[in-house]
Amino acid sequence: MVNKKLIYIVDDVQMQRELLADHLTANMPAYEIHCFSTGEECIAAVKVRPAEIIFLDYNLNSQVKDAMDGIEALQELKSIAPQTEVVMISGQDKIEVAVNTIKHGAFDYIVKGEGAFVRAEKVVFNIYRFHKLTATASRYKTLMILFGIGMLLMVILVIFLQNNGYIRNSPGWY
Amino acid sequence: MSDSNKLTDLSYLRSLTGNANDKMAKYIRMFTTGAPLSLQQIEMYSLNKDWDAVKQTAHALKPQAGYFGAKGTEELLKEIERMAGDKSELERMPAAIQNLKAQLDIIVAELEESLKEFDN
């Protein structure tokens, strides 16, 4: 059985989370999708099985007044699973709200409404590409470090050979 | 009622669900049961002058109205959310809520009518 990557959707409005879940399930079969109505439920799930991506509603307390709000849930999620990318979703199109969520570690911000579902799909693709590029950059970094160490060892070896008379300080090295 | 006089337009929801009857019926039922409850909450919070709660509830209902093509209702909810959030023009709130109630009654009736098509 292929292990699918996980996406969690957190929204206190049932229609909102199910529409997004249905859309992503239909268009992104490589992902397994789970829905939660509160940030607290999602945090408990992440502790057991971290997701690759979490779509998190900004206003999580419209139904349950003392529920954790989106920013609190974002902070907690990033502290327990820093590798998980969190995408905030909100009905507010205010730029300061978007900036605030990015400051707190969100990968992106989506405004609810027409077009939000297609945008969510694009964000999943962007996260996939970002992770792939990060992994490639990390591999190149490791290669560069190994190359640097190799060069350093070569210089040390040449200095050692020179100091002990095995090679001369002149062209030809005979 | 002709389609042009309707408050709702299901074309966006159709495209979102791939025109699947079971999904259309599921989302219509969610709205026709959930929206009247949200309206009751808005009325109750407004009577208690709990403007933050009015704002939150209107905010949550707003995109749902949009998914059913009820653009006028979406705008009205945006206005209620703004008045409650800024705590301004609150004298207009009762009329706005009455207007919302009237629009939701029509929307729910239209959606229940369209359910017949998707339940077949």
PDB file of C-alpha atoms in Angstrom, chain A residues 12-16 18-20 22-23 26 57 59-63 65 90-94 112-117, chain B residues 12-13 16-17 23 26-28 30-31 41 45 53 55-57 59-60 62-64 66-69 71 74 78 81:
ATOM      1  CA  ASP A  12     -15.418  25.381  12.311  1.00  0.00           C
ATOM      2  CA  VAL A  13     -17.876  25.702   9.407  1.00  0.00           C
ATOM      3  CA  GLN A  14     -18.742  22.222   8.134  1.00  0.00           C
ATOM      4  CA  MET A  15     -19.571  23.321   4.591  1.00  0.00           C
ATOM      5  CA  GLN A  16     -16.283  25.177   4.251  1.00  0.00           C
ATOM      6  CA  GLU A  18     -16.061  19.649   3.330  1.00  0.00           C
ATOM      7  CA  LEU A  19     -16.044  21.709   0.115  1.00  0.00           C
ATOM      8  CA  LEU A  20     -12.273  22.083   0.338  1.00  0.00           C
ATOM      9  CA  ASP A  22     -14.001  17.269  -1.676  1.00  0.00           C
ATOM     10  CA  HIS A  23     -12.147  19.560  -4.081  1.00  0.00           C
ATOM     11  CA  ALA A  26     -10.994  14.975  -6.465  1.00  0.00           C
ATOM     12  CA  ASP A  57      -9.156  28.838   9.294  1.00  0.00           C
ATOM     13  CA  ASN A  59     -11.538  32.532  12.745  1.00  0.00           C
ATOM     14  CA  LEU A  60     -11.908  29.234  14.524  1.00  0.00           C
ATOM     15  CA  ASN A  61     -14.209  30.433  17.275  1.00  0.00           C
ATOM     16  CA  SER A  62     -17.392  31.433  15.466  1.00  0.00           C
ATOM     17  CA  GLN A  63     -19.228  28.341  16.768  1.00  0.00           C
ATOM     18  CA  LYS A  65     -16.598  30.907  21.783  1.00  0.00           C
ATOM     19  CA  SER A  90     -10.007  33.532   6.015  1.00  0.00           C
ATOM     20  CA  GLY A  91     -13.000  35.477   4.792  1.00  0.00           C
ATOM     21  CA  GLN A  92     -11.031  38.665   5.503  1.00  0.00           C
ATOM     22  CA  ASP A  93      -9.209  40.231   2.585  1.00  0.00           C
ATOM     23  CA  LYS A  94      -7.284  42.702   4.769  1.00  0.00           C
ATOM     24  CA  LYS A 112     -12.449  32.427   1.148  1.00  0.00           C
ATOM     25  CA  GLY A 113     -14.840  32.701  -1.750  1.00  0.00           C
ATOM     26  CA  GLU A 114     -14.885  31.851  -5.434  1.00  0.00           C
ATOM     27  CA  GLY A 115     -11.432  30.860  -6.572  1.00  0.00           C
ATOM     28  CA  ALA A 116     -10.270  29.831  -3.088  1.00  0.00           C
ATOM     29  CA  PHE A 117     -10.410  26.122  -3.893  1.00  0.00           C
TER      30      PHE A 117
ATOM     31  CA  TYR B  12     -20.438  27.883  -9.133  1.00  0.00           C
ATOM     32  CA  LEU B  13     -21.424  25.022  -6.826  1.00  0.00           C
ATOM     33  CA  LEU B  16     -17.076  22.906  -7.737  1.00  0.00           C
ATOM     34  CA  THR B  17     -18.822  19.567  -7.250  1.00  0.00           C
ATOM     35  CA  LYS B  23     -22.694  16.429  -3.419  1.00  0.00           C
ATOM     36  CA  LYS B  26     -25.327  17.437   0.576  1.00  0.00           C
ATOM     37  CA  TYR B  27     -24.213  21.090   0.407  1.00  0.00           C
ATOM     38  CA  ILE B  28     -27.721  22.434  -0.168  1.00  0.00           C
ATOM     39  CA  MET B  30     -25.987  21.866   4.933  1.00  0.00           C
ATOM     40  CA  PHE B  31     -26.977  25.415   4.017  1.00  0.00           C
ATOM     41  CA  GLN B  41     -27.710  33.364  16.500  1.00  0.00           C
ATOM     42  CA  TYR B  45     -26.424  38.188  19.741  1.00  0.00           C
ATOM     43  CA  ALA B  53     -20.383  37.454  18.159  1.00  0.00           C
ATOM     44  CA  LYS B  55     -19.480  39.874  13.491  1.00  0.00           C
ATOM     45  CA  GLN B  56     -18.105  36.320  13.822  1.00  0.00           C
ATOM     46  CA  THR B  57     -21.384  34.652  12.837  1.00  0.00           C
ATOM     47  CA  HIS B  59     -18.365  36.408   8.817  1.00  0.00           C
ATOM     48  CA  ALA B  60     -18.801  32.602   8.873  1.00  0.00           C
ATOM     49  CA  LYS B  62     -20.845  35.201   4.267  1.00  0.00           C
ATOM     50  CA  PRO B  63     -18.780  32.881   1.995  1.00  0.00           C
ATOM     51  CA  GLN B  64     -21.458  30.162   2.202  1.00  0.00           C
ATOM     52  CA  GLY B  66     -21.464  33.270  -2.025  1.00  0.00           C
ATOM     53  CA  TYR B  67     -21.094  29.595  -2.960  1.00  0.00           C
ATOM     54  CA  PHE B  68     -24.828  29.530  -3.758  1.00  0.00           C
ATOM     55  CA  GLY B  69     -24.504  32.622  -5.929  1.00  0.00           C
ATOM     56  CA  LYS B  71     -24.219  37.829  -4.074  1.00  0.00           C
ATOM     57  CA  GLU B  74     -23.111  38.027   0.727  1.00  0.00           C
ATOM     58  CA  LYS B  78     -20.412  41.876   4.757  1.00  0.00           C
ATOM     59  CA  GLU B  81     -20.033  42.207   9.762  1.00  0.00           C
TER      60      GLU B  81
END
